[in-house]
Coordinates of C-alpha atoms in Angstrom, one line a residue:
M1 CA 108.7 73.0 131.7
V2 CA 105.8 72.4 131.5
P3 CA 103.4 75.5 133.1
V4 CA 101.6 74.0 136.0
N5 CA 98.3 75.3 134.9
A6 CA 98.4 74.4 131.3
P7 CA 96.9 71.2 129.7
H8 CA 98.5 68.3 128.7
A9 CA 96.5 69.7 125.2
P10 CA 93.7 72.2 124.5
V11 CA 90.6 71.2 124.4
G12 CA 87.5 71.2 121.7
R13 CA 89.8 70.6 118.1
V14 CA 92.8 69.9 119.2
P15 CA 92.8 66.2 119.9
A16 CA 93.3 65.2 123.7
G17 CA 96.7 64.4 124.2
H18 CA 98.2 65.1 121.1
R19 CA 101.7 65.5 121.0
P20 CA 102.9 69.2 120.7
I21 CA 104.4 70.4 117.1
R22 CA 108.2 71.3 118.0
L23 CA 108.8 74.5 116.2
W24 CA 112.5 74.4 117.9
E25 CA 113.6 71.6 116.0
D26 CA 116.0 71.7 113.0
G27 CA 113.2 70.5 110.7
F28 CA 111.0 73.4 111.3
A29 CA 113.6 75.7 109.6
V30 CA 114.0 73.2 106.6
D31 CA 110.5 72.6 105.8
P32 CA 108.0 74.6 107.8
H33 CA 105.2 74.2 105.5
R34 CA 105.2 70.2 106.8
Y35 CA 104.8 71.8 110.3
Y36 CA 102.1 73.9 109.7
E37 CA 99.8 71.4 107.6
L38 CA 100.4 68.9 111.0
L39 CA 99.2 72.3 113.2
R40 CA 96.3 72.9 110.7
A41 CA 95.6 69.3 111.0
Q42 CA 94.7 69.9 114.9
G43 CA 92.2 72.9 113.3
P44 CA 92.4 76.5 113.8
I45 CA 94.3 76.3 116.4
G46 CA 97.1 73.8 116.7
W47 CA 99.0 73.1 119.7
A48 CA 103.0 73.3 119.9
E49 CA 106.3 74.0 121.6
L50 CA 108.6 77.2 120.8
A51 CA 111.3 75.3 122.8
P52 CA 111.4 72.0 125.1
G53 CA 108.3 71.9 127.3
I54 CA 107.7 75.6 126.1
P55 CA 104.0 74.7 125.3
A56 CA 101.7 77.3 123.1
Y57 CA 98.8 77.6 121.2
I58 CA 99.6 78.3 117.3
V59 CA 97.0 80.1 115.4
V60 CA 96.6 79.4 111.5
D61 CA 93.5 80.5 110.3
R62 CA 93.3 83.9 109.2
R63 CA 89.7 84.7 110.6
A64 CA 90.6 83.6 114.5
A65 CA 94.1 85.5 113.9
L66 CA 92.0 88.6 113.2
D67 CA 89.3 88.0 115.9
L68 CA 91.7 88.1 118.4
L69 CA 94.1 90.5 117.1
H70 CA 90.9 92.9 117.0
D71 CA 89.5 91.6 120.8
S72 CA 91.9 93.6 123.5
E73 CA 88.8 92.8 126.3
T74 CA 89.5 88.9 125.9
W75 CA 93.5 89.3 124.9
S76 CA 96.4 90.6 127.0
H77 CA 100.2 91.1 125.6
D78 CA 101.3 90.5 129.1
P79 CA 103.4 88.1 129.5
R80 CA 103.6 88.1 133.5
A81 CA 101.6 85.4 134.7
W82 CA 103.0 83.0 132.2
E83 CA 106.3 83.7 133.5
A84 CA 106.2 82.5 136.7
T85 CA 105.5 79.1 135.4
V86 CA 108.6 78.8 133.3
T87 CA 112.7 78.7 135.0
E88 CA 114.7 81.5 134.9
D89 CA 117.1 80.2 132.9
S90 CA 115.1 79.4 129.9
P91 CA 116.5 80.4 126.5
I92 CA 113.4 81.7 125.5
L93 CA 112.7 84.1 127.6
G94 CA 114.7 87.0 125.8
M95 CA 111.8 87.0 123.2
M96 CA 109.2 86.7 125.4
R97 CA 109.9 88.1 129.0
W98 CA 107.5 91.2 129.8
R99 CA 108.6 94.7 129.4
P100 CA 107.4 98.2 130.1
N101 CA 107.0 98.8 126.6
T102 CA 104.7 99.1 123.7
L103 CA 104.6 95.2 123.0
F104 CA 104.0 93.7 126.0
A105 CA 101.5 97.0 127.3
D106 CA 97.7 97.2 127.2
G107 CA 94.9 100.0 127.6
D108 CA 95.9 103.4 128.1
T109 CA 99.5 102.3 128.9
H110 CA 100.3 100.9 125.2
V111 CA 98.5 104.2 124.1
R112 CA 100.8 106.6 125.7
Y113 CA 104.1 104.2 124.7
R114 CA 102.9 103.8 121.3
R115 CA 102.1 107.4 120.7
T116 CA 106.2 108.3 121.3
L117 CA 107.1 105.8 119.0
V118 CA 104.7 107.0 116.4
D119 CA 105.6 111.1 116.7
A120 CA 109.7 109.9 117.2
F121 CA 109.6 108.1 114.0
S122 CA 107.6 111.1 112.2
R123 CA 110.4 113.1 112.5
I124 CA 112.3 111.5 110.1
E125 CA 111.8 112.6 106.8
P126 CA 111.9 109.8 103.8
H127 CA 114.7 112.0 101.9
D128 CA 116.9 111.9 105.4
L129 CA 116.1 107.9 105.7
R130 CA 116.9 107.2 102.1
E131 CA 120.5 108.5 102.7
R132 CA 121.1 106.9 106.1
V133 CA 120.1 103.9 103.5
H134 CA 122.7 104.8 100.6
R135 CA 125.1 105.3 103.3
A136 CA 125.0 102.1 105.0
V137 CA 125.0 100.6 101.8
D138 CA 127.7 102.1 100.5
I139 CA 130.4 101.6 104.0
L140 CA 129.1 97.9 103.3
V141 CA 129.8 97.4 99.6
S142 CA 133.4 99.3 99.5
R143 CA 134.1 96.5 102.1
F144 CA 133.7 93.2 99.9
G145 CA 133.1 95.0 96.4
P146 CA 136.7 94.8 95.4
R147 CA 136.6 90.7 96.4
G148 CA 133.7 89.9 94.0
S149 CA 132.0 87.7 96.1
A150 CA 129.8 88.1 99.5
D151 CA 127.6 86.5 102.0
L152 CA 124.8 89.0 101.6
V153 CA 123.2 88.0 104.8
A154 CA 126.7 88.1 107.0
E155 CA 128.2 91.1 105.4
F156 CA 125.5 93.0 103.9
C157 CA 121.6 92.7 105.6
R158 CA 122.6 92.1 108.9
P159 CA 125.2 94.6 109.4
L160 CA 123.3 97.1 107.0
M161 CA 120.3 97.1 110.2
G162 CA 123.0 97.7 112.5
L163 CA 124.4 100.6 111.2
I164 CA 121.0 101.9 110.2
F165 CA 119.4 101.5 113.6
N166 CA 122.2 102.3 115.3
N167 CA 123.0 105.9 113.3
L168 CA 118.7 106.2 113.6
F169 CA 119.1 105.6 117.6
G170 CA 122.6 108.2 118.1
L171 CA 125.8 105.9 118.6
P172 CA 128.3 106.1 115.9
D173 CA 129.3 103.2 113.5
S174 CA 131.8 101.5 115.9
E175 CA 129.1 100.3 118.1
S176 CA 127.0 98.9 115.6
D177 CA 128.4 95.6 115.4
R178 CA 127.5 94.8 119.5
L179 CA 124.1 95.8 118.0
T180 CA 123.8 92.9 115.5
D181 CA 125.7 90.2 116.9
S182 CA 123.4 90.3 120.3
M183 CA 120.3 90.5 118.4
A184 CA 121.0 87.1 116.3
Q185 CA 121.4 85.2 119.4
I186 CA 118.5 86.6 120.7
V187 CA 116.1 85.8 118.3
E188 CA 118.1 82.3 117.7
I189 CA 117.3 80.7 121.1
A190 CA 120.5 79.6 121.3
E191 CA 122.1 78.6 124.6
S192 CA 124.1 82.1 124.3
S193 CA 121.0 83.8 124.4
A194 CA 120.5 85.0 128.5
Q195 CA 124.7 86.5 127.7
A196 CA 123.3 87.9 124.3
E197 CA 120.2 89.7 125.7
A198 CA 122.5 91.0 128.8
E199 CA 125.1 92.1 126.2
Y200 CA 121.7 94.0 124.2
G201 CA 121.0 95.6 127.2
A202 CA 124.1 96.6 128.1
Y203 CA 124.7 98.6 124.5
V204 CA 121.0 99.7 125.0
L205 CA 122.2 100.9 128.8
E206 CA 125.0 103.0 127.4
L207 CA 123.1 104.5 124.6
I208 CA 120.3 105.9 127.1
A209 CA 123.8 107.2 129.3
T210 CA 125.0 108.6 126.4
K211 CA 121.7 110.9 125.3
M212 CA 120.8 111.9 128.8
A213 CA 124.2 113.2 129.2
R214 CA 123.9 115.1 125.4
R215 CA 121.3 115.2 123.3
G216 CA 121.3 114.6 119.6
N217 CA 119.0 115.0 116.6
D218 CA 118.3 111.2 117.0
L219 CA 115.3 109.1 118.1
T220 CA 116.6 108.6 121.4
S221 CA 116.4 111.9 122.3
W222 CA 113.2 112.7 120.6
L223 CA 111.9 110.1 123.0
L224 CA 113.9 111.4 126.0
D225 CA 112.1 115.3 125.4
H226 CA 108.9 113.6 124.6
P227 CA 105.8 116.2 125.7
L228 CA 104.4 112.8 127.5
G229 CA 106.6 112.9 129.6
L230 CA 108.2 109.1 129.5
T231 CA 110.5 108.4 132.5
P232 CA 114.4 107.5 131.3
E233 CA 113.5 103.8 132.3
E234 CA 110.3 103.7 130.4
V235 CA 112.5 105.5 126.9
T236 CA 115.2 102.6 127.9
W237 CA 112.4 99.9 127.5
Q238 CA 111.0 101.7 124.9
V239 CA 114.1 101.7 122.8
F240 CA 115.0 97.9 123.9
Y241 CA 112.6 96.9 122.3
T242 CA 112.5 99.2 119.0
L243 CA 115.8 98.4 118.4
G244 CA 115.4 94.8 118.1
A245 CA 111.9 95.2 116.5
G246 CA 113.6 97.0 113.8
H247 CA 117.2 95.2 113.0
E248 CA 115.8 91.1 113.1
P249 CA 112.9 91.6 110.5
T250 CA 113.9 94.0 108.2
A251 CA 117.3 91.9 108.1
N252 CA 115.4 88.8 107.1
L253 CA 112.9 91.1 105.1
V254 CA 116.0 92.4 102.8
S255 CA 117.9 88.6 102.7
N256 CA 114.5 87.2 102.1
A257 CA 113.6 89.6 99.0
L258 CA 117.1 89.6 97.9
S259 CA 117.4 85.5 97.6
R260 CA 114.0 85.6 95.7
I261 CA 115.0 88.2 93.2
L262 CA 118.7 86.9 92.4
G263 CA 117.0 83.5 92.7
N264 CA 114.7 84.1 89.5
P265 CA 117.0 85.4 86.6
A266 CA 113.7 86.5 85.0
Y267 CA 112.5 88.2 88.2
Y268 CA 116.0 90.2 88.6
T269 CA 115.4 91.6 85.1
T270 CA 112.3 93.2 85.1
L271 CA 113.8 94.6 88.5
T272 CA 117.1 96.2 87.3
S273 CA 115.2 97.2 84.0
G274 CA 112.7 99.3 86.2
S275 CA 109.6 97.5 84.5
R276 CA 108.7 95.9 88.1
P277 CA 109.7 97.8 91.4
V278 CA 111.5 96.2 93.9
L279 CA 108.4 96.9 96.0
D280 CA 106.6 94.2 94.5
A281 CA 109.6 91.8 95.7
V282 CA 109.2 92.9 99.7
V283 CA 105.3 92.8 99.5
E284 CA 105.7 89.3 97.9
V285 CA 108.2 88.1 100.6
L286 CA 105.8 89.9 103.3
R287 CA 103.1 88.0 102.0
Y288 CA 104.6 84.3 101.4
E289 CA 107.6 83.9 103.5
T290 CA 107.2 86.8 106.0
P291 CA 110.4 87.1 108.0
L292 CA 108.9 86.9 111.3
A293 CA 106.8 83.8 111.3
N294 CA 105.0 82.9 114.6
Y295 CA 104.7 86.2 116.7
G296 CA 102.3 88.1 117.8
I297 CA 101.8 86.6 121.4
H298 CA 99.0 87.0 123.4
Y299 CA 97.5 85.8 126.9
A300 CA 93.6 84.9 127.5
R301 CA 92.6 87.4 130.8
Q302 CA 90.3 84.5 131.5
P303 CA 89.8 80.6 130.6
T304 CA 88.1 81.5 126.8
S305 CA 87.1 79.4 123.2
L306 CA 88.6 80.9 120.8
H307 CA 86.6 79.5 117.2
G308 CA 86.1 76.0 119.3
V309 CA 89.2 76.0 121.1
W310 CA 89.1 75.7 124.7
I311 CA 92.4 78.8 125.9
Q312 CA 93.5 78.5 129.1
T313 CA 95.6 81.3 131.1
A314 CA 99.0 81.8 131.2
V315 CA 99.8 79.9 128.3
P316 CA 100.9 81.8 125.0
V317 CA 98.8 82.1 122.2
V318 CA 100.8 82.7 118.9
I319 CA 99.9 84.3 115.6
S320 CA 101.5 81.9 113.0
Y321 CA 101.8 84.6 109.9
G322 CA 104.0 82.2 108.4
A323 CA 101.3 79.7 108.2
L324 CA 98.6 82.2 107.3
A325 CA 100.4 83.1 104.2
Y326 CA 101.3 79.9 103.7
F327 CA 98.0 78.0 103.2
A328 CA 96.0 81.8 101.2
E329 CA 99.1 81.3 98.9
K330 CA 98.2 77.3 98.8
E331 CA 94.1 78.3 98.9
S332 CA 94.9 80.7 95.6
G333 CA 96.3 77.7 94.0
G334 CA 99.4 79.3 93.4
E335 CA 98.6 82.4 92.2
R336 CA 100.2 85.3 93.3
H337 CA 99.6 88.9 93.2
P338 CA 102.9 90.4 94.4
S339 CA 101.4 93.9 95.0
D340 CA 98.1 92.2 97.2
A341 CA 98.7 94.5 100.7
S342 CA 96.3 91.8 102.3
H343 CA 98.6 89.9 104.4
L344 CA 99.3 90.1 108.3
S345 CA 102.7 90.8 108.3
W346 CA 102.5 93.8 110.2
S347 CA 100.0 92.3 112.4
A348 CA 96.5 94.2 113.0
G349 CA 94.5 95.7 115.2
P350 CA 95.7 98.2 118.3
H351 CA 99.1 96.6 118.0
T352 CA 99.7 97.1 114.0
C353 CA 103.5 98.3 113.2
P354 CA 103.6 101.9 113.7
V355 CA 106.5 102.4 111.2
K356 CA 105.5 99.9 108.6
Q357 CA 106.2 103.2 105.3
H358 CA 110.1 103.4 107.5
T359 CA 110.4 99.5 106.8
L360 CA 109.4 99.4 103.3
L361 CA 111.7 102.6 102.5
I362 CA 114.8 100.9 104.0
A363 CA 114.3 97.5 102.4
T364 CA 113.8 99.0 99.1
E365 CA 116.2 101.6 99.1
A366 CA 118.6 99.2 100.5
I367 CA 118.2 96.5 97.4
E368 CA 117.8 99.0 95.0
R369 CA 120.8 100.9 95.9
L370 CA 123.3 97.0 96.2
T371 CA 121.8 96.1 92.9
Q372 CA 122.6 99.7 91.2
W373 CA 125.9 99.2 92.6
L374 CA 126.5 95.6 92.1
P375 CA 124.0 95.1 88.4
D376 CA 125.8 91.3 87.7
L377 CA 124.7 89.6 91.3
S378 CA 125.1 86.1 90.6
P379 CA 123.6 83.4 93.9
V380 CA 126.5 80.7 94.3
L381 CA 123.6 78.2 95.4
A382 CA 120.2 77.6 94.0
R383 CA 117.6 78.6 96.4
D384 CA 116.2 75.2 97.0
R385 CA 120.0 74.6 98.5
L386 CA 119.9 77.5 100.6
T387 CA 119.9 77.0 104.2
W388 CA 117.4 78.6 107.2
R389 CA 118.1 79.4 110.4
P390 CA 116.5 77.4 113.4
G391 CA 114.2 79.0 115.9
P392 CA 110.0 79.2 116.4
F393 CA 110.2 83.1 115.8
H394 CA 111.7 84.1 112.4
R395 CA 112.1 83.1 108.7
S396 CA 115.8 83.7 108.6
L397 CA 118.7 82.6 106.0
T398 CA 121.7 81.1 107.6
E399 CA 124.0 82.2 104.6
F400 CA 123.3 83.5 100.8
P401 CA 126.6 83.2 99.0
V402 CA 126.8 85.7 95.6
R403 CA 129.4 86.3 92.9
F404 CA 130.0 89.3 91.0
T405 CA 132.7 91.8 88.9
P406 CA 135.1 93.3 91.5
R407 CA 134.0 97.0 91.9
T408 CA 136.2 99.2 94.3
P409 CA 135.2 101.9 96.3
D410 CA 136.7 104.9 92.9
Q411 CA 133.9 102.9 90.6
S412 CA 130.4 103.7 90.1
G413 CA 128.1 100.4 90.0
G414 CA 125.7 101.8 88.1
E415 CA 123.0 104.6 87.8
G416 CA 124.6 107.1 90.8
A417 CA 125.6 104.7 92.9
A418 CA 129.2 106.0 93.2
L419 CA 131.5 105.2 97.1

């Protein structure tokens, strides 16, 4: 359903009547760079569809993105005017529906919500988070290690985040699969997205009820007891957002990094020898193949011009972090600087990711622990034969099959890595 107040195409540098670029097509997952080129051909802001009949402006120019991200007077994160233009059964609502949390808040409300998250996560000591990551890795490797083969997406990266975030927020390991399964379907904009959103909501409600009855040493309890006095409902929506924002992108960050590391023997050798840190590979993914490719959604408070394109209200304006990375690499002539952290994967401005150091620690520790345990990991398929999950928002592998020397729980997989 096309929003009633949206033009058939934006005016300005976007050609009038231009067919929107369909980011929901399978072809986008196969070759996103071709779609980014089509968007860039329209100018700094392209015209696309996030789902059938759901148009959006896509920002593919770095300067335009930074100007938008730092201008909270012109732009809002509140999608409710847009929501009124789409049908309730739209599969994209799971990722874009308004909720009273940090992501969709502006101004003082956003500052208040963000403060509680920053304070809660600041209570997690790096050594404690490292131990939680190691524990989760050990649990998973003990399952597939004796087999000598695994799908690192389905059996490692995604369940790993389920174990880690489920543990951080205060539920037992037995609940982690519920988190992992529901998040996958929401992000993919699948037909089952509404059911998955309901299942995820039930998981969060049970988590809040558990912590309301009995506090623990976990993020949920700290949010409930924060001095700023969030209501139980506000905490529910903070947790709803933070769990989702932590789980899927971090799982994709780890899988994308592993596929780059293991798919390049020279790269893998330097990492396992210690001459090149794993962090380099993680930052390289954030710069050139960011796991959250198109998000950072904004809405114009009033009709306005952004770098020569007239932006209507109630139409999503999406930052294409994937396109920014692609064109940055292209313009550099393919010369890469892995330690360069000038990418925008963490966003910018007031909504910059508040827990990026935690994310980096989780990703690097997970990869290091896995490769200590299984030092001869070898991809079954060349990287250019791997397939990617459909969806407009993420850059996410469908699978990553590997082989290795089988290991049982009583064997050491490397320096200090014993299960």
